[in-house]
Amino acid sequence: EAGVAQSPRYKIIEKRQSVAFWCNPISGHATLYWYQQILGQGPKLLIQFQNNGVVDDSQLPKDRFSAERLKGVDSTLKIQPAKLEDSAVYLCASSSGGANQPQHFGDGTRLSIL
Amino acid sequence: QKEVEQDPGPLSVPEGAIVSLNCTYSNSAFQYFMWYRQYSRKGPELLMYTYSSGNKEDGRFTAQVDKSSKYISLFIRDSQPSDSATYLCAMYNNNDMRFGAGTRLTVKP
C-alpha cells in the first residue's frame, strides 16, 4: 500500500512571498489532515477534511493560510503572505474515515522563511 | 498547563535496555491513545493504537494506559540502535487530536 505522498520536500522562500504544498493521501482514505510541526514540538492540527468538506479549521490562520480538497482526493495548502514564524514542517496525514481510525503521515514539507 | 505533557528528553540508553516513555494529559474526554515514532526528516509512523485503560503488546513494544491517572506509557524491551528516534504520544476524541512534544531517544551500541 502506497503511503501519503507530499511535495515538495523542501521549500525556501522570503517573507511575504506565497507558497503551496501538495498532498496525495492513501488510496481510499476519506479523511485528510494538515499539520504544522515547529522544531521541537508535536504536530498541531491546521485543518481536517472529510472527503471534500472541511470538518475542522479552527486552528488555521485564515488571514494567510488556505486549503482545499476539491475532488476529495488530493489537497493543497497555501500560505500567502508567509511570515518568519511559519517556518516549520507541514505534514499531511490521512485515515480511512471511521470516527476513530488512526492517522498515517507523509514525510512532510520543510519550509524555511528567510 | 498544556493538554498533553511529555518530557522532551533527550534520553540515552545502552543497547538492550528497557526504555520507558511517558505522557500525562489533562482532558479526561480523550479515549484513544497512540504512540508515533518519528525519525529525523521523516513523518510520524504509527507504533501503537489503544483504546481504554490497560496494556497492549506488539513485539518489543508495550503501550499502557491509565485513564484514572491520565497517564500513558510506552515500554521498549531489548532496545536497539534502530529505535533511536523521537517518540510522540497522541490522544484523540471526537475530531480533537493532540500530540505531546516528543521524547528524543538515543540507543547506543
mmCIF file of C-alpha atoms in Angstrom:
data_model
loop_
_atom_site.group_PDB
_atom_site.id
_atom_site.type_symbol
_atom_site.label_atom_id
_atom_site.label_comp_id
_atom_site.label_asym_id
_atom_site.label_seq_id
_atom_site.Cartn_x
_atom_site.Cartn_y
_atom_site.Cartn_z
ATOM 1 C CA GLU A 1 0.000 0.000 0.000
ATOM 2 C CA ALA A 2 1.486 3.325 -1.046
ATOM 3 C CA GLY A 3 1.790 5.851 1.750
ATOM 4 C CA VAL A 4 0.868 9.503 1.928
ATOM 5 C CA ALA A 5 2.783 11.464 -0.708
ATOM 6 C CA GLN A 6 3.803 15.072 -0.216
ATOM 7 C CA SER A 7 5.685 17.570 -2.337
ATOM 8 C CA PRO A 8 7.911 19.434 -2.386
ATOM 9 C CA ARG A 9 10.134 18.005 0.371
ATOM 10 C CA TYR A 10 11.849 21.316 0.988
ATOM 11 C CA LYS A 11 10.999 24.922 0.218
ATOM 12 C CA ILE A 12 12.855 28.146 0.975
ATOM 13 C CA ILE A 13 11.125 31.478 0.422
ATOM 14 C CA GLU A 14 11.399 35.031 1.635
ATOM 15 C CA LYS A 15 8.854 36.537 3.995
ATOM 16 C CA ARG A 16 5.775 37.970 2.327
ATOM 17 C CA GLN A 17 6.078 35.503 -0.564
ATOM 18 C CA SER A 18 3.492 32.794 -1.199
ATOM 19 C CA VAL A 19 3.964 29.022 -1.163
ATOM 20 C CA ALA A 20 1.853 25.942 -1.820
ATOM 21 C CA PHE A 21 2.165 22.344 -0.654
ATOM 22 C CA TRP A 22 0.576 19.286 -2.201
ATOM 23 C CA CYS A 23 -0.642 16.060 -0.615
ATOM 24 C CA ASN A 24 -1.906 12.789 -2.066
ATOM 25 C CA PRO A 25 -3.429 10.585 0.670
ATOM 26 C CA ILE A 26 -3.513 6.815 0.878
ATOM 27 C CA SER A 27 -5.923 5.450 -1.697
ATOM 28 C CA GLY A 28 -9.442 5.186 -0.338
ATOM 29 C CA HIS A 29 -8.806 7.344 2.720
ATOM 30 C CA ALA A 30 -11.693 9.771 3.093
ATOM 31 C CA THR A 31 -10.197 11.911 5.842
ATOM 32 C CA LEU A 32 -7.224 14.187 5.246
ATOM 33 C CA TYR A 33 -5.375 16.360 7.731
ATOM 34 C CA TRP A 34 -2.796 19.122 7.512
ATOM 35 C CA TYR A 35 -0.499 19.671 10.482
ATOM 36 C CA GLN A 36 2.181 22.214 11.319
ATOM 37 C CA GLN A 37 5.196 20.901 13.251
ATOM 38 C CA ILE A 38 7.530 23.556 14.599
ATOM 39 C CA LEU A 39 11.008 22.363 15.588
ATOM 40 C CA GLY A 40 10.953 20.677 18.992
ATOM 41 C CA GLN A 41 7.165 20.500 19.160
ATOM 42 C CA GLY A 42 4.496 17.973 18.341
ATOM 43 C CA PRO A 43 2.310 18.388 15.264
ATOM 44 C CA LYS A 44 -0.519 20.897 15.545
ATOM 45 C CA LEU A 45 -3.661 20.331 13.503
ATOM 46 C CA LEU A 46 -4.412 23.072 10.990
ATOM 47 C CA ILE A 47 -7.345 21.629 9.063
ATOM 48 C CA GLN A 48 -9.269 18.386 8.647
ATOM 49 C CA PHE A 49 -11.224 17.340 5.556
ATOM 50 C CA GLN A 50 -13.815 14.599 5.277
ATOM 51 C CA ASN A 51 -13.963 13.875 1.541
ATOM 52 C CA ASN A 52 -14.012 17.418 0.106
ATOM 53 C CA GLY A 53 -15.711 19.096 3.064
ATOM 54 C CA VAL A 54 -13.990 20.867 5.960
ATOM 55 C CA VAL A 55 -14.569 19.215 9.354
ATOM 56 C CA ASP A 56 -12.344 21.439 11.493
ATOM 57 C CA ASP A 57 -10.292 24.501 10.590
ATOM 58 C CA SER A 58 -10.413 26.223 13.967
ATOM 59 C CA GLN A 59 -6.611 26.450 14.245
ATOM 60 C CA LEU A 60 -5.960 27.554 10.668
ATOM 61 C CA PRO A 61 -4.779 31.204 10.470
ATOM 62 C CA LYS A 62 -7.305 32.078 7.825
ATOM 63 C CA ASP A 63 -5.883 35.512 7.104
ATOM 64 C CA ARG A 64 -2.886 33.869 5.424
ATOM 65 C CA PHE A 65 -3.487 30.116 5.183
ATOM 66 C CA SER A 66 -5.921 28.362 2.873
ATOM 67 C CA ALA A 67 -6.503 24.754 1.941
ATOM 68 C CA GLU A 68 -8.656 22.886 -0.489
ATOM 69 C CA ARG A 69 -9.541 19.328 -1.446
ATOM 70 C CA LEU A 70 -11.672 19.849 -4.485
ATOM 71 C CA LYS A 71 -12.270 16.262 -5.658
ATOM 72 C CA GLY A 72 -11.997 14.580 -2.290
ATOM 73 C CA VAL A 73 -8.563 13.109 -3.026
ATOM 74 C CA ASP A 74 -5.519 15.406 -3.371
ATOM 75 C CA SER A 75 -5.186 18.518 -1.282
ATOM 76 C CA THR A 76 -3.185 21.723 -1.380
ATOM 77 C CA LEU A 77 -2.238 24.024 1.473
ATOM 78 C CA LYS A 78 -1.258 27.594 0.667
ATOM 79 C CA ILE A 79 0.374 30.350 2.674
ATOM 80 C CA GLN A 80 0.121 33.915 1.425
ATOM 81 C CA PRO A 81 1.914 36.024 2.571
ATOM 82 C CA ALA A 82 4.421 34.000 4.575
ATOM 83 C CA LYS A 83 5.794 35.182 7.910
ATOM 84 C CA LEU A 84 9.010 34.186 9.648
ATOM 85 C CA GLU A 85 7.047 32.228 12.268
ATOM 86 C CA ASP A 86 5.638 29.976 9.528
ATOM 87 C CA SER A 87 8.995 28.181 9.321
ATOM 88 C CA ALA A 88 8.055 24.589 10.133
ATOM 89 C CA VAL A 89 7.405 21.162 8.679
ATOM 90 C CA TYR A 90 3.953 20.845 7.139
ATOM 91 C CA LEU A 91 2.663 17.304 7.490
ATOM 92 C CA CYS A 92 -0.239 15.713 5.697
ATOM 93 C CA ALA A 93 -1.999 12.696 7.177
ATOM 94 C CA SER A 94 -4.912 10.546 6.117
ATOM 95 C CA SER A 95 -7.217 7.999 7.693
ATOM 96 C CA SER A 96 -9.879 5.661 6.400
ATOM 97 C CA GLY A 97 -12.600 7.919 7.671
ATOM 98 C CA GLY A 98 -14.054 5.969 10.522
ATOM 99 C CA ALA A 99 -14.608 8.161 13.522
ATOM 100 C CA ASN A 100 -11.554 6.888 15.366
ATOM 101 C CA GLN A 101 -9.299 5.391 12.737
ATOM 102 C CA PRO A 102 -5.552 6.010 13.172
ATOM 103 C CA GLN A 103 -3.826 8.608 11.041
ATOM 104 C CA HIS A 104 -0.970 7.834 8.679
ATOM 105 C CA PHE A 105 1.515 10.595 7.903
ATOM 106 C CA GLY A 106 3.576 11.670 4.934
ATOM 107 C CA ASP A 107 7.177 12.827 5.348
ATOM 108 C CA GLY A 108 6.201 16.482 5.199
ATOM 109 C CA THR A 109 7.404 19.645 3.512
ATOM 110 C CA ARG A 110 10.121 21.531 5.371
ATOM 111 C CA LEU A 111 9.517 25.263 4.917
ATOM 112 C CA SER A 112 12.158 27.864 5.692
ATOM 113 C CA ILE A 113 11.306 31.557 5.625
ATOM 114 C CA LEU A 114 14.189 33.987 5.142
ATOM 115 C CA GLN B 1 -0.950 23.725 31.789
ATOM 116 C CA LYS B 2 -0.590 22.033 28.402
ATOM 117 C CA GLU B 3 -3.227 19.471 27.492
ATOM 118 C CA VAL B 4 -0.529 16.866 26.853
ATOM 119 C CA GLU B 5 2.756 16.850 28.745
ATOM 120 C CA GLN B 6 5.714 14.825 27.542
ATOM 121 C CA ASP B 7 9.301 15.021 28.779
ATOM 122 C CA PRO B 8 11.375 16.047 25.740
ATOM 123 C CA GLY B 9 14.491 14.270 26.991
ATOM 124 C CA PRO B 10 16.905 13.657 25.451
ATOM 125 C CA LEU B 11 17.049 10.096 26.744
ATOM 126 C CA SER B 12 20.141 7.994 26.096
ATOM 127 C CA VAL B 13 20.301 4.271 26.912
ATOM 128 C CA PRO B 14 22.634 1.373 26.098
ATOM 129 C CA GLU B 15 21.568 -1.251 23.600
ATOM 130 C CA GLY B 16 19.418 -3.934 25.215
ATOM 131 C CA ALA B 17 17.980 -1.639 27.885
ATOM 132 C CA ILE B 18 14.283 -1.335 28.683
ATOM 133 C CA VAL B 19 13.014 2.118 27.764
ATOM 134 C CA SER B 20 10.060 3.800 29.438
ATOM 135 C CA LEU B 21 8.388 6.792 27.779
ATOM 136 C CA ASN B 22 5.503 8.640 29.371
ATOM 137 C CA CYS B 23 2.844 11.277 28.837
ATOM 138 C CA THR B 24 0.285 12.878 31.074
ATOM 139 C CA TYR B 25 -2.834 14.659 29.934
ATOM 140 C CA SER B 26 -5.488 16.878 31.421
ATOM 141 C CA ASN B 27 -8.587 16.292 29.275
ATOM 142 C CA SER B 28 -10.467 13.238 30.546
ATOM 143 C CA ALA B 29 -12.516 13.161 27.327
ATOM 144 C CA PHE B 30 -9.619 11.605 25.383
ATOM 145 C CA GLN B 31 -10.462 7.983 24.624
ATOM 146 C CA TYR B 32 -7.945 6.852 22.018
ATOM 147 C CA PHE B 33 -4.215 6.845 22.639
ATOM 148 C CA MET B 34 -1.387 6.487 20.193
ATOM 149 C CA TRP B 35 2.381 6.369 20.065
ATOM 150 C CA TYR B 36 4.208 7.519 16.978
ATOM 151 C CA ARG B 37 7.888 7.149 16.141
ATOM 152 C CA GLN B 38 9.499 9.914 14.107
ATOM 153 C CA TYR B 39 12.916 9.547 12.547
ATOM 154 C CA SER B 40 14.839 12.654 11.584
ATOM 155 C CA ARG B 41 13.374 14.340 8.489
ATOM 156 C CA LYS B 42 10.568 11.783 8.264
ATOM 157 C CA GLY B 43 6.885 11.854 9.125
ATOM 158 C CA PRO B 44 5.492 10.245 12.302
ATOM 159 C CA GLU B 45 4.978 6.480 11.980
ATOM 160 C CA LEU B 46 2.192 4.864 13.979
ATOM 161 C CA LEU B 47 3.527 2.342 16.510
ATOM 162 C CA MET B 48 0.667 1.637 18.879
ATOM 163 C CA TYR B 49 -3.035 2.484 18.975
ATOM 164 C CA THR B 50 -5.091 1.741 22.056
ATOM 165 C CA TYR B 51 -8.498 2.390 23.479
ATOM 166 C CA SER B 52 -9.384 2.364 27.167
ATOM 167 C CA SER B 53 -7.167 1.556 30.119
ATOM 168 C CA GLY B 54 -4.889 -1.461 30.144
ATOM 169 C CA ASN B 55 -1.923 -2.856 28.286
ATOM 170 C CA LYS B 56 -1.341 -3.656 24.630
ATOM 171 C CA GLU B 57 1.713 -5.527 23.425
ATOM 172 C CA ASP B 58 3.227 -5.682 19.949
ATOM 173 C CA GLY B 59 6.595 -7.364 19.698
ATOM 174 C CA ARG B 60 9.109 -5.404 21.775
ATOM 175 C CA PHE B 61 6.626 -2.584 22.373
ATOM 176 C CA THR B 62 4.037 -2.361 25.157
ATOM 177 C CA ALA B 63 1.594 0.523 25.488
ATOM 178 C CA GLN B 64 -0.046 1.166 28.825
ATOM 179 C CA VAL B 65 -2.993 3.464 29.536
ATOM 180 C CA ASP B 66 -4.214 4.534 32.959
ATOM 181 C CA LYS B 67 -7.240 6.734 32.431
ATOM 182 C CA SER B 68 -7.845 7.235 36.131
ATOM 183 C CA SER B 69 -4.410 8.871 36.455
ATOM 184 C CA LYS B 70 -4.471 10.398 32.943
ATOM 185 C CA TYR B 71 -1.134 8.745 32.254
ATOM 186 C CA ILE B 72 0.101 6.713 29.298
ATOM 187 C CA SER B 73 3.364 4.877 28.792
ATOM 188 C CA LEU B 74 5.311 3.123 26.077
ATOM 189 C CA PHE B 75 7.842 0.456 27.011
ATOM 190 C CA ILE B 76 10.501 -0.766 24.606
ATOM 191 C CA ARG B 77 12.213 -4.025 25.511
ATOM 192 C CA ASP B 78 15.640 -5.048 24.247
ATOM 193 C CA SER B 79 16.172 -1.612 22.725
ATOM 194 C CA GLN B 80 18.164 -1.417 19.503
ATOM 195 C CA PRO B 81 20.127 1.415 17.881
ATOM 196 C CA SER B 82 17.441 1.442 15.182
ATOM 197 C CA ASP B 83 14.968 2.555 17.888
ATOM 198 C CA SER B 84 16.804 5.894 18.079
ATOM 199 C CA ALA B 85 14.137 8.439 17.145
ATOM 200 C CA THR B 86 11.667 10.903 18.629
ATOM 201 C CA TYR B 87 8.613 9.279 20.191
ATOM 202 C CA LEU B 88 5.369 11.236 20.146
ATOM 203 C CA CYS B 89 2.343 10.419 22.239
ATOM 204 C CA ALA B 90 -1.031 11.426 20.847
ATOM 205 C CA MET B 91 -4.588 11.251 22.041
ATOM 206 C CA TYR B 92 -7.887 11.656 20.352
ATOM 207 C CA ASN B 93 -11.591 12.111 20.902
ATOM 208 C CA ASN B 94 -14.349 13.429 18.685
ATOM 209 C CA ASN B 95 -12.163 15.018 16.000
ATOM 210 C CA ASP B 96 -9.830 16.504 18.617
ATOM 211 C CA MET B 97 -6.282 15.146 18.171
ATOM 212 C CA ARG B 98 -3.464 16.357 20.436
ATOM 213 C CA PHE B 99 0.210 15.475 20.381
ATOM 214 C CA GLY B 100 2.901 15.641 23.003
ATOM 215 C CA ALA B 101 6.117 17.473 22.140
ATOM 216 C CA GLY B 102 8.010 14.209 21.710
ATOM 217 C CA THR B 103 10.838 12.490 23.584
ATOM 218 C CA ARG B 104 14.134 12.140 21.756
ATOM 219 C CA LEU B 105 15.642 8.689 22.365
ATOM 220 C CA THR B 106 19.165 7.523 21.525
ATOM 221 C CA VAL B 107 20.123 3.862 21.903
ATOM 222 C CA LYS B 108 23.893 3.459 21.968
ATOM 223 C CA PRO B 109 25.520 0.267 20.609
#
